[in-house]
C-alpha atoms as one frame of an Amber mdcrd trajectory, in Angstrom:
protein
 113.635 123.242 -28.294 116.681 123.919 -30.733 117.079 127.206 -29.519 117.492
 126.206 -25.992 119.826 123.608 -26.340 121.867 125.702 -28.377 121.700 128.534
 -25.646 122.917 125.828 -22.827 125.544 124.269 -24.647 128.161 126.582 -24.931
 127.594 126.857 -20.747 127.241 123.134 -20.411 130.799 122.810 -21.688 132.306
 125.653 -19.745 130.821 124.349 -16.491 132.362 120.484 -17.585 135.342 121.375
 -18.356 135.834 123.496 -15.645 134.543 120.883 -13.135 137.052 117.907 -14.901
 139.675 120.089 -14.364 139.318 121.255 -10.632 141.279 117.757  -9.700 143.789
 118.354 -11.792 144.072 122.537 -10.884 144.213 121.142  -7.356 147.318 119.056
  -7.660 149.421 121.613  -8.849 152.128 121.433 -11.006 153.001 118.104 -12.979
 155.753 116.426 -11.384 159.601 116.728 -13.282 160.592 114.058 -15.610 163.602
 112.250 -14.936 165.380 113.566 -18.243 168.737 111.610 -17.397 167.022 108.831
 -16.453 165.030 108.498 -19.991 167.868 109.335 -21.812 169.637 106.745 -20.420
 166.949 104.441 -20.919 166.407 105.522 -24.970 170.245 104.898 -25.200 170.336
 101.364 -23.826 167.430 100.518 -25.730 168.129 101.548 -29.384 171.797 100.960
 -28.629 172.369 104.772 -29.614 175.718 105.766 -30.944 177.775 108.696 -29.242
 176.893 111.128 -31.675 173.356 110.257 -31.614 173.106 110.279 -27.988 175.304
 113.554 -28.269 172.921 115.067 -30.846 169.460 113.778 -28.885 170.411 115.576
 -25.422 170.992 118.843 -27.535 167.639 118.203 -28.785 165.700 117.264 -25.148
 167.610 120.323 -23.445 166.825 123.170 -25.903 163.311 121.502 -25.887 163.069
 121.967 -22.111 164.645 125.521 -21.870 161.660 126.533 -24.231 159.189 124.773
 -22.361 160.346 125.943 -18.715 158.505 129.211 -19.251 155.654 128.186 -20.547
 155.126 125.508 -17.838 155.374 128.562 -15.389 153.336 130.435 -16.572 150.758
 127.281 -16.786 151.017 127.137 -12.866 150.410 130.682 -12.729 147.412 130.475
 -14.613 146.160 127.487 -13.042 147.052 129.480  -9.703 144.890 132.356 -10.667
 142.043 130.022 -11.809 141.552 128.503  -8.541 141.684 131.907  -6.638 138.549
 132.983  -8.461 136.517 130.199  -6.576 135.239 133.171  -3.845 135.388 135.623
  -6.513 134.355 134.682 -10.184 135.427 136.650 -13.029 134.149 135.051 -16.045
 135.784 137.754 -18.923 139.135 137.320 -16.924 138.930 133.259 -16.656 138.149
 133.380 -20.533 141.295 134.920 -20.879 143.430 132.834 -18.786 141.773 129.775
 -20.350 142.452 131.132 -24.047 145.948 131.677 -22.784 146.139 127.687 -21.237
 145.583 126.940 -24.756 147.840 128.638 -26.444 150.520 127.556 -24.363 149.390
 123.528 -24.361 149.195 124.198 -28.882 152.756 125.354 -28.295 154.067 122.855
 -26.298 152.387 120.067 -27.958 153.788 121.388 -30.917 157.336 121.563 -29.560
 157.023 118.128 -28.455 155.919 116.438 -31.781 158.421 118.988 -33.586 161.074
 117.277 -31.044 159.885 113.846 -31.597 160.598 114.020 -35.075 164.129 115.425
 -35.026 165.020 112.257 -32.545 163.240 110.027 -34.779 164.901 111.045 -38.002
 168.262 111.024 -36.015 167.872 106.464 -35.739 168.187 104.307 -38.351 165.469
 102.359 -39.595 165.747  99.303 -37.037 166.116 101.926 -34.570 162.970 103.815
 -35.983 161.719 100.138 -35.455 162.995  99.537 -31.713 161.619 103.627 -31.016
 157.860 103.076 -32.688 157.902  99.509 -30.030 159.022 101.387 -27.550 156.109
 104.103 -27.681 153.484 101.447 -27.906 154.415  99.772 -24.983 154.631 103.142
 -23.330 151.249 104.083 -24.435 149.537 100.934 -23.172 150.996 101.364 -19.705
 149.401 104.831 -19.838 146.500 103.404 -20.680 146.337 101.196 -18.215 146.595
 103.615 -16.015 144.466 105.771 -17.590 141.879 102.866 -16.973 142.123 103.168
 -13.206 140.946 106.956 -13.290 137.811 106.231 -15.818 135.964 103.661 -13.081
């Protein structure tokens, strides 16, 4: 009985994840963030000075010139996923996926790396005003998040 769950489970999970993720493969590319707009936003909020705001946008833009490539090349992947539908190549979709993840360690990495250099840019109140602002952020994604798991 062991054995045979242990032979389905690796398969299970490939089928799962692969069927959770044909929504998301189907909408395409994530839509742009409004960088200007945010920055704006973080600015107003923590009452940033000039040379933090200054020092920040350095920051976000380097962070997206890194990332434009690798969000690219996500589509492309995600393009070449769905094109195996008719024609299913599972050593070449193991690739692709293994190269989804590399790119989503990367950028998460790049993010969080990010994150911190704004972070230890504000002064403590700031730090304050910044650790508010990403919990109210992160229970309006969850709220929305809430919608999707009905």
């Amino acid at each position: 009985m062991k054995q045979t769950l242990a032979k389905l489970m690796p398969g299970t999970a490939l089928i799962s994840v692969l069927l959770l993720s044909a929504g998301a493969w189907s909408m395409g590319p994530a839509p742009e963030h409004d960088l200007e707009r945010m920055l704006s936003h973080m600015a107003s909020e923590l009452d940033l000075s000039n040379s933090q705001q200054t020092r920040i946008e350095a920051l976000v833009e380097e962070n997206g010139q890194q990332g434009a490539e690798d969000k690219q090349r996500m589509f492309e992947i995600r393009q070449q996923l769905k094109e195996m539908r008719a024609d299913f190549d599972a050593g070449k979709a193991q690739k692709l996926a293994d190269e989804l993840g590399e790119i989503a360690s990367r950028t998460a990495y790049r993010m969080s790396s990010n994150q911190a250099e704004i972070y230890a840019l504000l002064t403590p109140e700031q730090q304050q005003q910044f650790d508010e602002m990403a919990e109210r952020r992160e229970k309006r994604i969850e709220k929305r998040l809430d919608k999707y798991r009905r």
